XYZ file of C-alpha atoms in Angstrom:
363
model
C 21.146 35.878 45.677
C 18.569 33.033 44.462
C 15.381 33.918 43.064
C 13.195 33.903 46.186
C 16.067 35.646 48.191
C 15.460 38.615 45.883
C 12.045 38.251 45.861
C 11.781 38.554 50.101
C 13.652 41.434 50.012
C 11.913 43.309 47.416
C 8.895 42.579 49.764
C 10.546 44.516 52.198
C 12.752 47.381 50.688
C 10.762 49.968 53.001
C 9.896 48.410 56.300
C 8.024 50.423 59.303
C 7.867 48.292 62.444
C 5.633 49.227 65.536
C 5.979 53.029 64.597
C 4.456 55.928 66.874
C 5.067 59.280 67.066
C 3.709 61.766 70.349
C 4.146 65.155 70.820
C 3.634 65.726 74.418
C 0.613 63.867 75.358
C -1.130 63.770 71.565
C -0.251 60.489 69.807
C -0.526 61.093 66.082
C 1.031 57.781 64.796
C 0.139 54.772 66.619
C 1.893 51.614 65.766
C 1.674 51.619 62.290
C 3.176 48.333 60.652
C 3.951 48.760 56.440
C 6.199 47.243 54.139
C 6.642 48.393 50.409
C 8.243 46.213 48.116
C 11.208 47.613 45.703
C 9.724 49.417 42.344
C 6.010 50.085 44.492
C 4.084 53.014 44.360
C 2.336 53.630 47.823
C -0.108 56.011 48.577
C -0.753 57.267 52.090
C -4.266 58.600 51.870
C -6.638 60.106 54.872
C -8.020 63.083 56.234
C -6.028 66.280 57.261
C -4.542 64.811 60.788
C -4.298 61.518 60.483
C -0.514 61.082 60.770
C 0.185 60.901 57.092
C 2.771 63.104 56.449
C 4.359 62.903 59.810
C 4.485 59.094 58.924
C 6.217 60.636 55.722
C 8.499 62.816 57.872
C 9.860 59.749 59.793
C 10.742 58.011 56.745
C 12.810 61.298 55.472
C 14.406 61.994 58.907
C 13.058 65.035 59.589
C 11.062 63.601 62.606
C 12.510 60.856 65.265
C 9.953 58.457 66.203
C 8.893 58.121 69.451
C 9.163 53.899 69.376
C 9.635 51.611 66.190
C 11.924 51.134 63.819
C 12.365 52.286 60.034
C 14.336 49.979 57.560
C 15.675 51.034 53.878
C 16.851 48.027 52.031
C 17.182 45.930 55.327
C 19.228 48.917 57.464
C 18.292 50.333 60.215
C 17.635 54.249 59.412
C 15.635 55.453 62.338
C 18.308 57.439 64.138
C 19.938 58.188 60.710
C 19.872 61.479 59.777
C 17.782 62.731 55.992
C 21.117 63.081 54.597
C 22.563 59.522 55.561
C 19.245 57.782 53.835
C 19.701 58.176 50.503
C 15.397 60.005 50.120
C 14.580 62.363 47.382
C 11.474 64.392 48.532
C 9.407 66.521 46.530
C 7.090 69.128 49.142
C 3.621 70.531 48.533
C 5.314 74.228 48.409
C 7.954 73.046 45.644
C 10.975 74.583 47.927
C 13.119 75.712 45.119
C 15.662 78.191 45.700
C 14.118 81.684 44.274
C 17.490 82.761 43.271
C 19.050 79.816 41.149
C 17.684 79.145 37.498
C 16.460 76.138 36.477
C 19.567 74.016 36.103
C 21.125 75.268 39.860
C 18.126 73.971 41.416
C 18.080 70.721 39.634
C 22.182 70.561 40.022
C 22.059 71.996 43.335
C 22.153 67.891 45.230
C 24.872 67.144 43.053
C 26.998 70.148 43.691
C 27.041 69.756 47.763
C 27.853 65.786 46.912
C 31.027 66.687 45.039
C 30.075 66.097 41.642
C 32.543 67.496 38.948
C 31.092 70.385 35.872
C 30.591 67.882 33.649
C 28.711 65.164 35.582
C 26.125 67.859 36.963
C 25.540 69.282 33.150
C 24.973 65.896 32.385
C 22.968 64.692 34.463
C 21.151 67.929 34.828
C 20.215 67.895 30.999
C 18.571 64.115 31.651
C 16.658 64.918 33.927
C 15.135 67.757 32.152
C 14.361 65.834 28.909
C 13.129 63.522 31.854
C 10.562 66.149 33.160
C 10.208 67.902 29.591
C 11.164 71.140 30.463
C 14.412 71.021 27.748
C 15.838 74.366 26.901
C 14.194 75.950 29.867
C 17.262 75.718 32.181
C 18.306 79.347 32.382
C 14.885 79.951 33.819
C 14.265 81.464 37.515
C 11.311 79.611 39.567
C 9.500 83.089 39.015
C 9.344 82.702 35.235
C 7.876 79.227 35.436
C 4.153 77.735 35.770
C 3.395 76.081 38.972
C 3.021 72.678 37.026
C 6.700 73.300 35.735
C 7.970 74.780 39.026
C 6.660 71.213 40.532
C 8.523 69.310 37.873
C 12.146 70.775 38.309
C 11.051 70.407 42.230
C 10.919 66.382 41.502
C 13.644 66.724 38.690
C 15.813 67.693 41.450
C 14.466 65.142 44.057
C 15.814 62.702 41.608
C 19.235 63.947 40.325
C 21.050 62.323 42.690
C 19.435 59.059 42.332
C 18.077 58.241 45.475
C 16.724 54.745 46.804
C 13.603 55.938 47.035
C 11.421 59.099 46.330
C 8.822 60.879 48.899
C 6.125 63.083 47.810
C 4.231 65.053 50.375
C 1.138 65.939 48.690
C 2.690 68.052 45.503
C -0.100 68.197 43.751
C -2.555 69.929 45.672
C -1.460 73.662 44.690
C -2.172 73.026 41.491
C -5.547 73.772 39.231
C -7.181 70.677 38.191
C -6.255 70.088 35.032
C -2.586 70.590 35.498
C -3.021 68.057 38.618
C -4.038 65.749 35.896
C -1.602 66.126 33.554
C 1.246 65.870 36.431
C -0.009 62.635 37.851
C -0.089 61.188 34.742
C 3.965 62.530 34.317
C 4.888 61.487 37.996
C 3.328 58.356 37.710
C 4.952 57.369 34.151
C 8.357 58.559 35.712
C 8.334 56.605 38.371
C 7.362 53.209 36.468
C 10.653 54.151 33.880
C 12.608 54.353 37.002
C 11.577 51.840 38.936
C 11.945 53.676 42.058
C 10.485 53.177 45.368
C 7.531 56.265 46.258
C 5.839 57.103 48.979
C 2.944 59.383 48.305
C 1.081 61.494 50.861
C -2.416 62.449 49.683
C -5.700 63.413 51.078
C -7.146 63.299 47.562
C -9.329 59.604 46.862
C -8.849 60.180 43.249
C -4.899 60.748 43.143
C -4.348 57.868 45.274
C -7.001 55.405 43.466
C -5.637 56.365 39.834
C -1.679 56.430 40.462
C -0.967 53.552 43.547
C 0.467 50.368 43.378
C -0.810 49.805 46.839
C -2.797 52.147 49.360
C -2.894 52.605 52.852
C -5.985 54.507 54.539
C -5.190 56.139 57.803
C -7.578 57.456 60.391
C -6.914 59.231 63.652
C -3.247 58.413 63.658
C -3.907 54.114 62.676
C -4.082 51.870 59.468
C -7.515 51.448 58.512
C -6.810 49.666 55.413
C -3.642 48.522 53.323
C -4.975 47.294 49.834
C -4.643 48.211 46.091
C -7.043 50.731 44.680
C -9.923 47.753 43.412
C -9.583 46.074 46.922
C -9.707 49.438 49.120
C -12.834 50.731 46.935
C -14.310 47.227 46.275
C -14.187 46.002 49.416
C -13.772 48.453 52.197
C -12.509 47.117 55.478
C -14.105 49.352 57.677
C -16.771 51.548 57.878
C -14.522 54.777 57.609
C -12.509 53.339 54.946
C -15.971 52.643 53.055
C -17.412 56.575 53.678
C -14.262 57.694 52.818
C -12.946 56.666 49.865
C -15.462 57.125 46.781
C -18.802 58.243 47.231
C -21.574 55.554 48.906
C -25.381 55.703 49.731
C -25.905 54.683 53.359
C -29.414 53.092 53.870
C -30.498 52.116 57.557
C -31.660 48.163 57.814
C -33.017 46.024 60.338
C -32.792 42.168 60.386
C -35.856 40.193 59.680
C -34.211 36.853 59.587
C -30.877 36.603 60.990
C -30.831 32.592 59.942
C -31.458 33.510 55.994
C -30.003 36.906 56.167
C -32.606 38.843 55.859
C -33.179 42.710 56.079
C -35.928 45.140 55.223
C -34.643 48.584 53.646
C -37.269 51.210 52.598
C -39.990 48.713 52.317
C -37.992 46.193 50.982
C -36.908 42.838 51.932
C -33.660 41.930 51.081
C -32.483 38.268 51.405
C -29.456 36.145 51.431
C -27.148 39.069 52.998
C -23.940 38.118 54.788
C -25.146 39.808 58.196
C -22.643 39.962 60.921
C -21.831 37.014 63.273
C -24.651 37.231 66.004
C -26.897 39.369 64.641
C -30.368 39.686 65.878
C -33.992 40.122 64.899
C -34.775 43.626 65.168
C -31.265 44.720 65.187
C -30.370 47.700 63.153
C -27.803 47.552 60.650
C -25.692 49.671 58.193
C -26.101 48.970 54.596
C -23.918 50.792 51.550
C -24.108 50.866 48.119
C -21.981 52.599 45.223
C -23.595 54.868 43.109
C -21.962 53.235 40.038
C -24.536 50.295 40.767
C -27.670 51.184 41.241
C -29.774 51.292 37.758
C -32.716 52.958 36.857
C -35.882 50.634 36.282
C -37.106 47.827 38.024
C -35.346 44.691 35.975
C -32.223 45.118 36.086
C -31.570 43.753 39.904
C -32.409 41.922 42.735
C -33.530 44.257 44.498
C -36.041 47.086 43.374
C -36.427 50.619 45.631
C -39.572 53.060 45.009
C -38.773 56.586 45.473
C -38.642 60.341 44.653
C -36.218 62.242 42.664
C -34.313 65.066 45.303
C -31.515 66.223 43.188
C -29.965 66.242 39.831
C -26.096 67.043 39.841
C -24.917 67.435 36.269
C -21.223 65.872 35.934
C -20.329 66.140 32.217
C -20.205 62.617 31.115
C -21.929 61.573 34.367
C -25.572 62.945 35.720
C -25.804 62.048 39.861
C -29.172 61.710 40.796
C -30.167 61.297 44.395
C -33.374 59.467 45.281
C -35.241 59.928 48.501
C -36.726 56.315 49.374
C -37.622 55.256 53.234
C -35.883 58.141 54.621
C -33.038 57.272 53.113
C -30.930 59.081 50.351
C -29.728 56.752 47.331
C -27.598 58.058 44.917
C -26.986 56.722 41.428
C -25.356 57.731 38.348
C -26.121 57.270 34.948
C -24.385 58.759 31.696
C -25.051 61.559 29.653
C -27.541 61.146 27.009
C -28.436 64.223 25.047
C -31.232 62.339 23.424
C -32.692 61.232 26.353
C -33.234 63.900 29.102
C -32.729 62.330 33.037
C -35.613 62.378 35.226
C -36.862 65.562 36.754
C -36.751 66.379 40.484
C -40.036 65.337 41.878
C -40.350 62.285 39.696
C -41.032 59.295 41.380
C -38.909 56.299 40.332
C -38.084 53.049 40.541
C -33.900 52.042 40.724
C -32.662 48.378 41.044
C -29.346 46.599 42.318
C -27.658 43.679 42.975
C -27.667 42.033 46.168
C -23.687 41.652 45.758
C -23.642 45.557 45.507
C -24.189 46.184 49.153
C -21.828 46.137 51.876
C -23.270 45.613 55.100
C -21.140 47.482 57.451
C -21.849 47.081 60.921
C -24.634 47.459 63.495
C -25.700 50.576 64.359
């Protein structure tokens, strides 16, 4: 295989064409299109409903779809049953068998495939210097964390050495700082393995800090399929835009279609790229990151007057949320312990870039 032969198929190693899935009359996947290349790390990420995980299910076998096809490695899985595919999944409940220690859980793949003593105590005691859990083998799932019941759950997903791994949300049981720690393991993991995952999330954060690529679902269709700078940067839609990170909506309407113009809370804004056909007097949608709004009037093209609402203290961040126009603006600015923020009631004045905003569509 030439160079660019192995470079169109590691485009493709995980191709969904046309999928949809109904139950009954209720479509919850509707025609979803997705390739992940070999090696990638995609996140599914969207509100409970959306179709992720039964998008997720598909892929594993678990559900048949009700029209498109699923490809591993260029063959045709989509009637194959979970077993035939060659998927290790990791759930959100762990699923490990109370009554086996440690090592039968992790061995327990191997076992049903055949595998001789030797090759399942070997293989058994990588993956567990793998996961870090060494020397805890004779341990029952009761006797474990959750963080390290999780671990022998995806030590086991990978025993066998599938094509590629699945992981249906198996963080979210978790307390936060374990969740941490975890994606930081599953992530490094994967990267030493190279393998192929598909991660299910409704968490923003999980899916912005540990992806490759991301794809942002919404009422059972692809909103979005970017990495984590493009789908936060530049949202392609307005639910993609609301949902993922946090953003200030502020209600415009066009002065000057011809030189983009808007007024917002008093303000004219110039030079914005409005929407094709826009009119004077139309109403639009305008959106800003709190990461890029400033305090003080110089540091930005544009400069907002208003009054201090609320003061949400962060630790290394302090959220402030400005009331300006009858709209809410929030900003952030670090922790200073020499410098108190402002107080709620204070009236201020907060700058940003005209590049900041993201005009999203007419109202």
């Amino acid at each position: 295989m030439n160079t660019n032969d192995q470079q169109d198929a590691d485009a493709h190693f995980l191709a969904l064409e046309g999928l949809s899935k109904r139950f009954g009359n209720h479509t919850v996947v509707r025609e979803v299109d997705i390739s992940a290349r070999r090696g990638e790390f995609v996140s599914f990420l969207g509100p409970s409903g959306c179709g992720k995980t039964t998008i997720l299910r598909m892929v594993a076998g678990f559900e048949a779809p009700t029209l498109g096809r699923i490809l591993i490695d260029d063959k045709d899985v989509t009637r194959l049953s979970p077993n035939q595919r060659n998927i290790g999944m990791v759930f959100q409940a762990y699923a490990l068998f109370p009554n086996m220690t440690v090592f039968g859980n992790i061995g327990f793949g191997l076992r049903i495939a055949g595998e001789g003593a030797q090759a399942i105590e070997k293989r058994v005691a990588e993956m567990l210097e793998l996961i870090g859990l060494t020397g805890l083998e004779k341990r029952y799932p009761f006797e474990l964390s959750g963080g390290q019941q999780q671990r022998v759950a995806l030590a086991r997903a990978l025993a066998a050495q599938p094509a590629m791994l699945l992981l249906d949300e198996p963080l979210s049981a978790l307390d936060a700082k374990i969740r941490l720690a975890l994606r930081a393991q599953i992530r490094g993991i994967q990267r030493e393995l190279g393998i192929t995952t598909i991660f299910v999330t409704h968490d923003q954060e999980e899916a912005l800090s540990m992806s490759d690529r991301i794809v942002v679902m919404n009422d059972g269709r692809v909103e979005q399929i970017g990495t984590p700078f493009e789908i936060y940067n530049r949202p392609a839609t307005r639910f993609v835009a609301s949902f993922v990170g946090t953003l200030s909506i502020m209600n415009a309407v066009v002065a000057e279609p011809a030189s983009g113009a808007v007024t917002v809370a008093g303000t004219t804004i110039e030079k914005l790229p409005l929407p094709a056909g826009v009119t004077k007097g139309a109403q639009l949608a305008l959106a800003i990151r709190p990461e890029a709004v400033k305090i003080g009037g110089m540091n930005g093209d544009v400069r907002i007057s208003g009054e201090i609402t609320d003061i949400d203290f962060l630790g290394s961040v302090i959220r402030l949320r400005l009331a300006a126009g009858g709209d809410l603006i929030s900003l952030d600015t670090f922790n200073n312990p020499a410098a108190p923020p402002p107080r709620r009631g204070q009236k201020i004045e907060i700058a940003f870039g005209r590049d900041d905003l993201l005009v999203l569509d007419e109202a």
